Amino acid sequence: GNVAAAVAYHEKHRDLLRIAGDKSDAGRHLVAAYKAYAEHLQRAGDVSAAIVYLEKCLMAAKELDDAGGEGQAYELLGQAYHSQKEYAKAVTCFNHFLALTQQQDDRVAEGAACSAIASSWRG
């Protein structure tokens, strides 16, 4: 499919609902679209562009108060920064991911966050 076109239409959908004063969760589709497009860009080797869309994913998840989406965005951002050897940024993202997993009392994800932090500290 054309993920870039899907992102554009999801953004338009969200914007139109905002204009209409609709507080529905249209943004959830946008969070998923940003994540899918970022993953597509990473597979294509464009990690810098993927980071842009992961940051958009994070902002959209925050707007929705979607802690799960926010945590996933931080985890993926951390992985992207780690792959770019930007370890300090990766650790920052993984620490945010860790805090969210602790708030949600998700021990499995908390362990993954700790492992990711350790990996980034090792470089």
PDB file of N, CA and C in Angstrom, residues 35-116:
ATOM      1  N   LYS A  35       3.423   5.350  12.921  1.00  0.00           N
ATOM      2  CA  LYS A  35       4.279   4.226  13.306  1.00  0.00           C
ATOM      3  C   LYS A  35       4.569   3.334  12.094  1.00  0.00           C
ATOM      4  N   ALA A  36       3.543   3.020  11.320  1.00  0.00           N
ATOM      5  CA  ALA A  36       3.723   2.167  10.137  1.00  0.00           C
ATOM      6  C   ALA A  36       4.653   2.826   9.124  1.00  0.00           C
ATOM      7  N   TYR A  37       4.481   4.135   8.926  1.00  0.00           N
ATOM      8  CA  TYR A  37       5.325   4.832   7.956  1.00  0.00           C
ATOM      9  C   TYR A  37       6.773   4.892   8.452  1.00  0.00           C
ATOM     10  N   ALA A  38       6.961   5.121   9.744  1.00  0.00           N
ATOM     11  CA  ALA A  38       8.312   5.140  10.306  1.00  0.00           C
ATOM     12  C   ALA A  38       8.987   3.782  10.119  1.00  0.00           C
ATOM     13  N   GLU A  39       8.248   2.714  10.367  1.00  0.00           N
ATOM     14  CA  GLU A  39       8.810   1.371  10.185  1.00  0.00           C
ATOM     15  C   GLU A  39       9.157   1.123   8.721  1.00  0.00           C
ATOM     16  N   HIS A  40       8.307   1.594   7.815  1.00  0.00           N
ATOM     17  CA  HIS A  40       8.574   1.480   6.377  1.00  0.00           C
ATOM     18  C   HIS A  40       9.871   2.223   6.026  1.00  0.00           C
ATOM     19  N   LEU A  41      10.025   3.433   6.544  1.00  0.00           N
ATOM     20  CA  LEU A  41      11.219   4.232   6.264  1.00  0.00           C
ATOM     21  C   LEU A  41      12.473   3.567   6.827  1.00  0.00           C
ATOM     22  N   GLN A  42      12.358   2.983   8.011  1.00  0.00           N
ATOM     23  CA  GLN A  42      13.510   2.291   8.596  1.00  0.00           C
ATOM     24  C   GLN A  42      13.921   1.101   7.743  1.00  0.00           C
ATOM     25  N   ARG A  43      12.945   0.328   7.296  1.00  0.00           N
ATOM     26  CA  ARG A  43      13.264  -0.825   6.435  1.00  0.00           C
ATOM     27  C   ARG A  43      13.926  -0.366   5.136  1.00  0.00           C
ATOM     28  N   ALA A  44      13.553   0.818   4.662  1.00  0.00           N
ATOM     29  CA  ALA A  44      14.137   1.363   3.435  1.00  0.00           C
ATOM     30  C   ALA A  44      15.504   1.999   3.697  1.00  0.00           C
ATOM     31  N   GLY A  45      15.912   2.059   4.967  1.00  0.00           N
ATOM     32  CA  GLY A  45      17.227   2.592   5.302  1.00  0.00           C
ATOM     33  C   GLY A  45      17.259   4.074   5.617  1.00  0.00           C
ATOM     34  N   ASP A  46      16.111   4.726   5.686  1.00  0.00           N
ATOM     35  CA  ASP A  46      16.060   6.164   5.964  1.00  0.00           C
ATOM     36  C   ASP A  46      15.666   6.386   7.426  1.00  0.00           C
ATOM     37  N   VAL A  47      16.614   6.129   8.308  1.00  0.00           N
ATOM     38  CA  VAL A  47      16.339   6.201   9.741  1.00  0.00           C
ATOM     39  C   VAL A  47      16.051   7.637  10.172  1.00  0.00           C
ATOM     40  N   SER A  48      16.731   8.611   9.575  1.00  0.00           N
ATOM     41  CA  SER A  48      16.489  10.014   9.938  1.00  0.00           C
ATOM     42  C   SER A  48      15.044  10.413   9.669  1.00  0.00           C
ATOM     43  N   ALA A  49      14.507  10.014   8.532  1.00  0.00           N
ATOM     44  CA  ALA A  49      13.104  10.311   8.220  1.00  0.00           C
ATOM     45  C   ALA A  49      12.180   9.521   9.142  1.00  0.00           C
ATOM     46  N   ALA A  50      12.567   8.302   9.472  1.00  0.00           N
ATOM     47  CA  ALA A  50      11.762   7.490  10.391  1.00  0.00           C
ATOM     48  C   ALA A  50      11.652   8.178  11.746  1.00  0.00           C
ATOM     49  N   ILE A  51      12.737   8.776  12.200  1.00  0.00           N
ATOM     50  CA  ILE A  51      12.733   9.481  13.484  1.00  0.00           C
ATOM     51  C   ILE A  51      11.721  10.619  13.460  1.00  0.00           C
ATOM     52  N   VAL A  52      11.638  11.339  12.345  1.00  0.00           N
ATOM     53  CA  VAL A  52      10.660  12.429  12.219  1.00  0.00           C
ATOM     54  C   VAL A  52       9.249  11.890  12.434  1.00  0.00           C
ATOM     55  N   TYR A  53       8.936  10.762  11.822  1.00  0.00           N
ATOM     56  CA  TYR A  53       7.584  10.204  11.943  1.00  0.00           C
ATOM     57  C   TYR A  53       7.349   9.548  13.299  1.00  0.00           C
ATOM     58  N   LEU A  54       8.390   9.039  13.915  1.00  0.00           N
ATOM     59  CA  LEU A  54       8.229   8.509  15.269  1.00  0.00           C
ATOM     60  C   LEU A  54       7.972   9.641  16.259  1.00  0.00           C
ATOM     61  N   GLU A  55       8.599  10.793  16.032  1.00  0.00           N
ATOM     62  CA  GLU A  55       8.324  11.956  16.885  1.00  0.00           C
ATOM     63  C   GLU A  55       6.887  12.429  16.692  1.00  0.00           C
ATOM     64  N   LYS A  56       6.395  12.387  15.456  1.00  0.00           N
ATOM     65  CA  LYS A  56       4.990  12.726  15.201  1.00  0.00           C
ATOM     66  C   LYS A  56       4.071  11.719  15.888  1.00  0.00           C
ATOM     67  N   CYS A  57       4.439  10.457  15.831  1.00  0.00           N
ATOM     68  CA  CYS A  57       3.681   9.396  16.497  1.00  0.00           C
ATOM     69  C   CYS A  57       3.615   9.673  17.997  1.00  0.00           C
ATOM     70  N   LEU A  58       4.739  10.036  18.575  1.00  0.00           N
ATOM     71  CA  LEU A  58       4.804  10.338  20.002  1.00  0.00           C
ATOM     72  C   LEU A  58       3.887  11.509  20.358  1.00  0.00           C
ATOM     73  N   MET A  59       3.957  12.587  19.580  1.00  0.00           N
ATOM     74  CA  MET A  59       3.126  13.762  19.858  1.00  0.00           C
ATOM     75  C   MET A  59       1.638  13.432  19.738  1.00  0.00           C
ATOM     76  N   ALA A  60       1.290  12.649  18.737  1.00  0.00           N
ATOM     77  CA  ALA A  60      -0.116  12.267  18.549  1.00  0.00           C
ATOM     78  C   ALA A  60      -0.592  11.396  19.709  1.00  0.00           C
ATOM     79  N   ALA A  61       0.253  10.486  20.176  1.00  0.00           N
ATOM     80  CA  ALA A  61      -0.110   9.632  21.314  1.00  0.00           C
ATOM     81  C   ALA A  61      -0.279  10.470  22.578  1.00  0.00           C
ATOM     82  N   LYS A  62       0.595  11.453  22.766  1.00  0.00           N
ATOM     83  CA  LYS A  62       0.482  12.332  23.936  1.00  0.00           C
ATOM     84  C   LYS A  62      -0.821  13.127  23.896  1.00  0.00           C
ATOM     85  N   GLU A  63      -1.185  13.624  22.710  1.00  0.00           N
ATOM     86  CA  GLU A  63      -2.433  14.380  22.570  1.00  0.00           C
ATOM     87  C   GLU A  63      -3.638  13.544  22.981  1.00  0.00           C
ATOM     88  N   LEU A  64      -3.556  12.244  22.767  1.00  0.00           N
ATOM     89  CA  LEU A  64      -4.658  11.336  23.093  1.00  0.00           C
ATOM     90  C   LEU A  64      -4.578  10.788  24.521  1.00  0.00           C
ATOM     91  N   ASP A  65      -3.526  11.156  25.245  1.00  0.00           N
ATOM     92  CA  ASP A  65      -3.263  10.555  26.557  1.00  0.00           C
ATOM     93  C   ASP A  65      -3.197   9.035  26.448  1.00  0.00           C
ATOM     94  N   ASP A  66      -2.547   8.567  25.382  1.00  0.00           N
ATOM     95  CA  ASP A  66      -2.402   7.140  25.101  1.00  0.00           C
ATOM     96  C   ASP A  66      -1.032   6.686  25.606  1.00  0.00           C
ATOM     97  N   ALA A  67      -0.975   6.263  26.867  1.00  0.00           N
ATOM     98  CA  ALA A  67       0.295   5.879  27.474  1.00  0.00           C
ATOM     99  C   ALA A  67       0.943   4.706  26.744  1.00  0.00           C
ATOM    100  N   GLY A  68       0.138   3.760  26.277  1.00  0.00           N
ATOM    101  CA  GLY A  68       0.689   2.622  25.542  1.00  0.00           C
ATOM    102  C   GLY A  68       1.335   3.051  24.238  1.00  0.00           C
ATOM    103  N   GLY A  69       0.643   3.902  23.487  1.00  0.00           N
ATOM    104  CA  GLY A  69       1.191   4.415  22.237  1.00  0.00           C
ATOM    105  C   GLY A  69       2.417   5.273  22.465  1.00  0.00           C
ATOM    106  N   GLU A  70       2.378   6.053  23.543  1.00  0.00           N
ATOM    107  CA  GLU A  70       3.514   6.901  23.895  1.00  0.00           C
ATOM    108  C   GLU A  70       4.734   6.041  24.237  1.00  0.00           C
ATOM    109  N   GLY A  71       4.514   5.005  25.031  1.00  0.00           N
ATOM    110  CA  GLY A  71       5.616   4.118  25.391  1.00  0.00           C
ATOM    111  C   GLY A  71       6.215   3.424  24.185  1.00  0.00           C
ATOM    112  N   GLN A  72       5.348   2.968  23.304  1.00  0.00           N
ATOM    113  CA  GLN A  72       5.828   2.298  22.093  1.00  0.00           C
ATOM    114  C   GLN A  72       6.624   3.271  21.221  1.00  0.00           C
ATOM    115  N   ALA A  73       6.159   4.510  21.124  1.00  0.00           N
ATOM    116  CA  ALA A  73       6.878   5.512  20.334  1.00  0.00           C
ATOM    117  C   ALA A  73       8.250   5.794  20.941  1.00  0.00           C
ATOM    118  N   TYR A  74       8.297   5.927  22.270  1.00  0.00           N
ATOM    119  CA  TYR A  74       9.599   6.148  22.918  1.00  0.00           C
ATOM    120  C   TYR A  74      10.530   4.960  22.695  1.00  0.00           C
ATOM    121  N   GLU A  75      10.002   3.752  22.784  1.00  0.00           N
ATOM    122  CA  GLU A  75      10.833   2.566  22.563  1.00  0.00           C
ATOM    123  C   GLU A  75      11.393   2.557  21.138  1.00  0.00           C
ATOM    124  N   LEU A  76      10.539   2.800  20.157  1.00  0.00           N
ATOM    125  CA  LEU A  76      10.982   2.796  18.759  1.00  0.00           C
ATOM    126  C   LEU A  76      11.937   3.943  18.465  1.00  0.00           C
ATOM    127  N   LEU A  77      11.687   5.117  19.066  1.00  0.00           N
ATOM    128  CA  LEU A  77      12.621   6.237  18.911  1.00  0.00           C
ATOM    129  C   LEU A  77      13.985   5.875  19.491  1.00  0.00           C
ATOM    130  N   GLY A  78      13.974   5.265  20.657  1.00  0.00           N
ATOM    131  CA  GLY A  78      15.233   4.846  21.268  1.00  0.00           C
ATOM    132  C   GLY A  78      15.995   3.878  20.377  1.00  0.00           C
ATOM    133  N   GLN A  79      15.285   2.923  19.796  1.00  0.00           N
ATOM    134  CA  GLN A  79      15.929   1.969  18.891  1.00  0.00           C
ATOM    135  C   GLN A  79      16.503   2.673  17.665  1.00  0.00           C
ATOM    136  N   ALA A  80      15.760   3.641  17.140  1.00  0.00           N
ATOM    137  CA  ALA A  80      16.230   4.376  15.957  1.00  0.00           C
ATOM    138  C   ALA A  80      17.481   5.186  16.294  1.00  0.00           C
ATOM    139  N   TYR A  81      17.448   5.898  17.419  1.00  0.00           N
ATOM    140  CA  TYR A  81      18.632   6.672  17.823  1.00  0.00           C
ATOM    141  C   TYR A  81      19.816   5.750  18.091  1.00  0.00           C
ATOM    142  N   HIS A  82      19.557   4.608  18.714  1.00  0.00           N
ATOM    143  CA  HIS A  82      20.632   3.649  18.972  1.00  0.00           C
ATOM    144  C   HIS A  82      21.265   3.197  17.653  1.00  0.00           C
ATOM    145  N   SER A  83      20.437   2.912  16.657  1.00  0.00           N
ATOM    146  CA  SER A  83      20.967   2.461  15.364  1.00  0.00           C
ATOM    147  C   SER A  83      21.794   3.545  14.675  1.00  0.00           C
ATOM    148  N   GLN A  84      21.537   4.810  15.033  1.00  0.00           N
ATOM    149  CA  GLN A  84      22.296   5.941  14.481  1.00  0.00           C
ATOM    150  C   GLN A  84      23.512   6.276  15.353  1.00  0.00           C
ATOM    151  N   LYS A  85      23.737   5.462  16.382  1.00  0.00           N
ATOM    152  CA  LYS A  85      24.827   5.659  17.339  1.00  0.00           C
ATOM    153  C   LYS A  85      24.666   6.957  18.142  1.00  0.00           C
ATOM    154  N   GLU A  86      23.433   7.407  18.286  1.00  0.00           N
ATOM    155  CA  GLU A  86      23.121   8.572  19.121  1.00  0.00           C
ATOM    156  C   GLU A  86      22.649   8.033  20.474  1.00  0.00           C
ATOM    157  N   TYR A  87      23.625   7.526  21.227  1.00  0.00           N
ATOM    158  CA  TYR A  87      23.308   6.765  22.425  1.00  0.00           C
ATOM    159  C   TYR A  87      22.666   7.600  23.530  1.00  0.00           C
ATOM    160  N   ALA A  88      23.089   8.850  23.696  1.00  0.00           N
ATOM    161  CA  ALA A  88      22.491   9.691  24.744  1.00  0.00           C
ATOM    162  C   ALA A  88      21.005   9.915  24.463  1.00  0.00           C
ATOM    163  N   LYS A  89      20.659  10.168  23.207  1.00  0.00           N
ATOM    164  CA  LYS A  89      19.248  10.345  22.841  1.00  0.00           C
ATOM    165  C   LYS A  89      18.484   9.038  23.028  1.00  0.00           C
ATOM    166  N   ALA A  90      19.134   7.931  22.692  1.00  0.00           N
ATOM    167  CA  ALA A  90      18.493   6.622  22.868  1.00  0.00           C
ATOM    168  C   ALA A  90      18.183   6.381  24.343  1.00  0.00           C
ATOM    169  N   VAL A  91      19.157   6.663  25.211  1.00  0.00           N
ATOM    170  CA  VAL A  91      18.956   6.459  26.648  1.00  0.00           C
ATOM    171  C   VAL A  91      17.813   7.330  27.158  1.00  0.00           C
ATOM    172  N   THR A  92      17.749   8.575  26.701  1.00  0.00           N
ATOM    173  CA  THR A  92      16.659   9.468  27.111  1.00  0.00           C
ATOM    174  C   THR A  92      15.306   8.870  26.732  1.00  0.00           C
ATOM    175  N   CYS A  93      15.192   8.399  25.501  1.00  0.00           N
ATOM    176  CA  CYS A  93      13.931   7.793  25.048  1.00  0.00           C
ATOM    177  C   CYS A  93      13.607   6.538  25.843  1.00  0.00           C
ATOM    178  N   PHE A  94      14.609   5.692  26.045  1.00  0.00           N
ATOM    179  CA  PHE A  94      14.375   4.457  26.788  1.00  0.00           C
ATOM    180  C   PHE A  94      13.999   4.736  28.247  1.00  0.00           C
ATOM    181  N   ASN A  95      14.545   5.811  28.834  1.00  0.00           N
ATOM    182  CA  ASN A  95      14.159   6.178  30.199  1.00  0.00           C
ATOM    183  C   ASN A  95      12.695   6.604  30.262  1.00  0.00           C
ATOM    184  N   HIS A  96      12.231   7.336  29.249  1.00  0.00           N
ATOM    185  CA  HIS A  96      10.805   7.692  29.187  1.00  0.00           C
ATOM    186  C   HIS A  96       9.958   6.423  29.039  1.00  0.00           C
ATOM    187  N   PHE A  97      10.417   5.525  28.182  1.00  0.00           N
ATOM    188  CA  PHE A  97       9.730   4.243  27.995  1.00  0.00           C
ATOM    189  C   PHE A  97       9.665   3.491  29.328  1.00  0.00           C
ATOM    190  N   LEU A  98      10.789   3.454  30.045  1.00  0.00           N
ATOM    191  CA  LEU A  98      10.847   2.774  31.336  1.00  0.00           C
ATOM    192  C   LEU A  98       9.830   3.368  32.315  1.00  0.00           C
ATOM    193  N   ALA A  99       9.790   4.681  32.413  1.00  0.00           N
ATOM    194  CA  ALA A  99       8.857   5.335  33.343  1.00  0.00           C
ATOM    195  C   ALA A  99       7.410   4.970  33.015  1.00  0.00           C
ATOM    196  N   LEU A 100       7.085   4.940  31.737  1.00  0.00           N
ATOM    197  CA  LEU A 100       5.716   4.592  31.337  1.00  0.00           C
ATOM    198  C   LEU A 100       5.390   3.134  31.659  1.00  0.00           C
ATOM    199  N   THR A 101       6.363   2.246  31.467  1.00  0.00           N
ATOM    200  CA  THR A 101       6.110   0.833  31.789  1.00  0.00           C
ATOM    201  C   THR A 101       5.895   0.654  33.286  1.00  0.00           C
ATOM    202  N   GLN A 102       6.622   1.431  34.082  1.00  0.00           N
ATOM    203  CA  GLN A 102       6.462   1.345  35.535  1.00  0.00           C
ATOM    204  C   GLN A 102       5.096   1.878  35.959  1.00  0.00           C
ATOM    205  N   GLN A 103       4.644   2.953  35.317  1.00  0.00           N
ATOM    206  CA  GLN A 103       3.316   3.503  35.620  1.00  0.00           C
ATOM    207  C   GLN A 103       2.220   2.489  35.302  1.00  0.00           C
ATOM    208  N   GLN A 104       2.443   1.713  34.246  1.00  0.00           N
ATOM    209  CA  GLN A 104       1.444   0.733  33.822  1.00  0.00           C
ATOM    210  C   GLN A 104       1.639  -0.619  34.503  1.00  0.00           C
ATOM    211  N   ASP A 105       2.678  -0.717  35.340  1.00  0.00           N
ATOM    212  CA  ASP A 105       2.982  -1.950  36.062  1.00  0.00           C
ATOM    213  C   ASP A 105       3.166  -3.129  35.100  1.00  0.00           C
ATOM    214  N   ASP A 106       3.867  -2.859  33.984  1.00  0.00           N
ATOM    215  CA  ASP A 106       4.130  -3.877  32.964  1.00  0.00           C
ATOM    216  C   ASP A 106       5.573  -4.356  33.132  1.00  0.00           C
ATOM    217  N   ARG A 107       5.746  -5.428  33.872  1.00  0.00           N
ATOM    218  CA  ARG A 107       7.088  -5.917  34.204  1.00  0.00           C
ATOM    219  C   ARG A 107       7.858  -6.417  32.984  1.00  0.00           C
ATOM    220  N   VAL A 108       7.188  -7.011  32.043  1.00  0.00           N
ATOM    221  CA  VAL A 108       7.870  -7.510  30.840  1.00  0.00           C
ATOM    222  C   VAL A 108       8.438  -6.335  30.050  1.00  0.00           C
ATOM    223  N   ALA A 109       7.621  -5.320  29.816  1.00  0.00           N
ATOM    224  CA  ALA A 109       8.084  -4.137  29.084  1.00  0.00           C
ATOM    225  C   ALA A 109       9.144  -3.390  29.893  1.00  0.00           C
ATOM    226  N   GLU A 110       8.989  -3.372  31.218  1.00  0.00           N
ATOM    227  CA  GLU A 110       9.984  -2.727  32.078  1.00  0.00           C
ATOM    228  C   GLU A 110      11.347  -3.403  31.908  1.00  0.00           C
ATOM    229  N   GLY A 111      11.343  -4.733  31.849  1.00  0.00           N
ATOM    230  CA  GLY A 111      12.585  -5.464  31.620  1.00  0.00           C
ATOM    231  C   GLY A 111      13.193  -5.137  30.268  1.00  0.00           C
ATOM    232  N   ALA A 112      12.344  -5.025  29.243  1.00  0.00           N
ATOM    233  CA  ALA A 112      12.829  -4.663  27.902  1.00  0.00           C
ATOM    234  C   ALA A 112      13.441  -3.268  27.922  1.00  0.00           C
ATOM    235  N   ALA A 113      12.816  -2.349  28.658  1.00  0.00           N
ATOM    236  CA  ALA A 113      13.338  -0.984  28.750  1.00  0.00           C
ATOM    237  C   ALA A 113      14.698  -0.976  29.444  1.00  0.00           C
ATOM    238  N   CYS A 114      14.824  -1.725  30.531  1.00  0.00           N
ATOM    239  CA  CYS A 114      16.107  -1.799  31.244  1.00  0.00           C
ATOM    240  C   CYS A 114      17.202  -2.379  30.346  1.00  0.00           C
ATOM    241  N   SER A 115      16.867  -3.412  29.609  1.00  0.00           N
ATOM    242  CA  SER A 115      17.826  -4.026  28.690  1.00  0.00           C
ATOM    243  C   SER A 115      18.255  -3.041  27.605  1.00  0.00           C
ATOM    244  N   ALA A 116      17.290  -2.284  27.080  1.00  0.00           N
ATOM    245  CA  ALA A 116      17.599  -1.305  26.033  1.00  0.00           C
ATOM    246  C   ALA A 116      18.493  -0.195  26.570  1.00  0.00           C
TER     247      ALA A 116
END
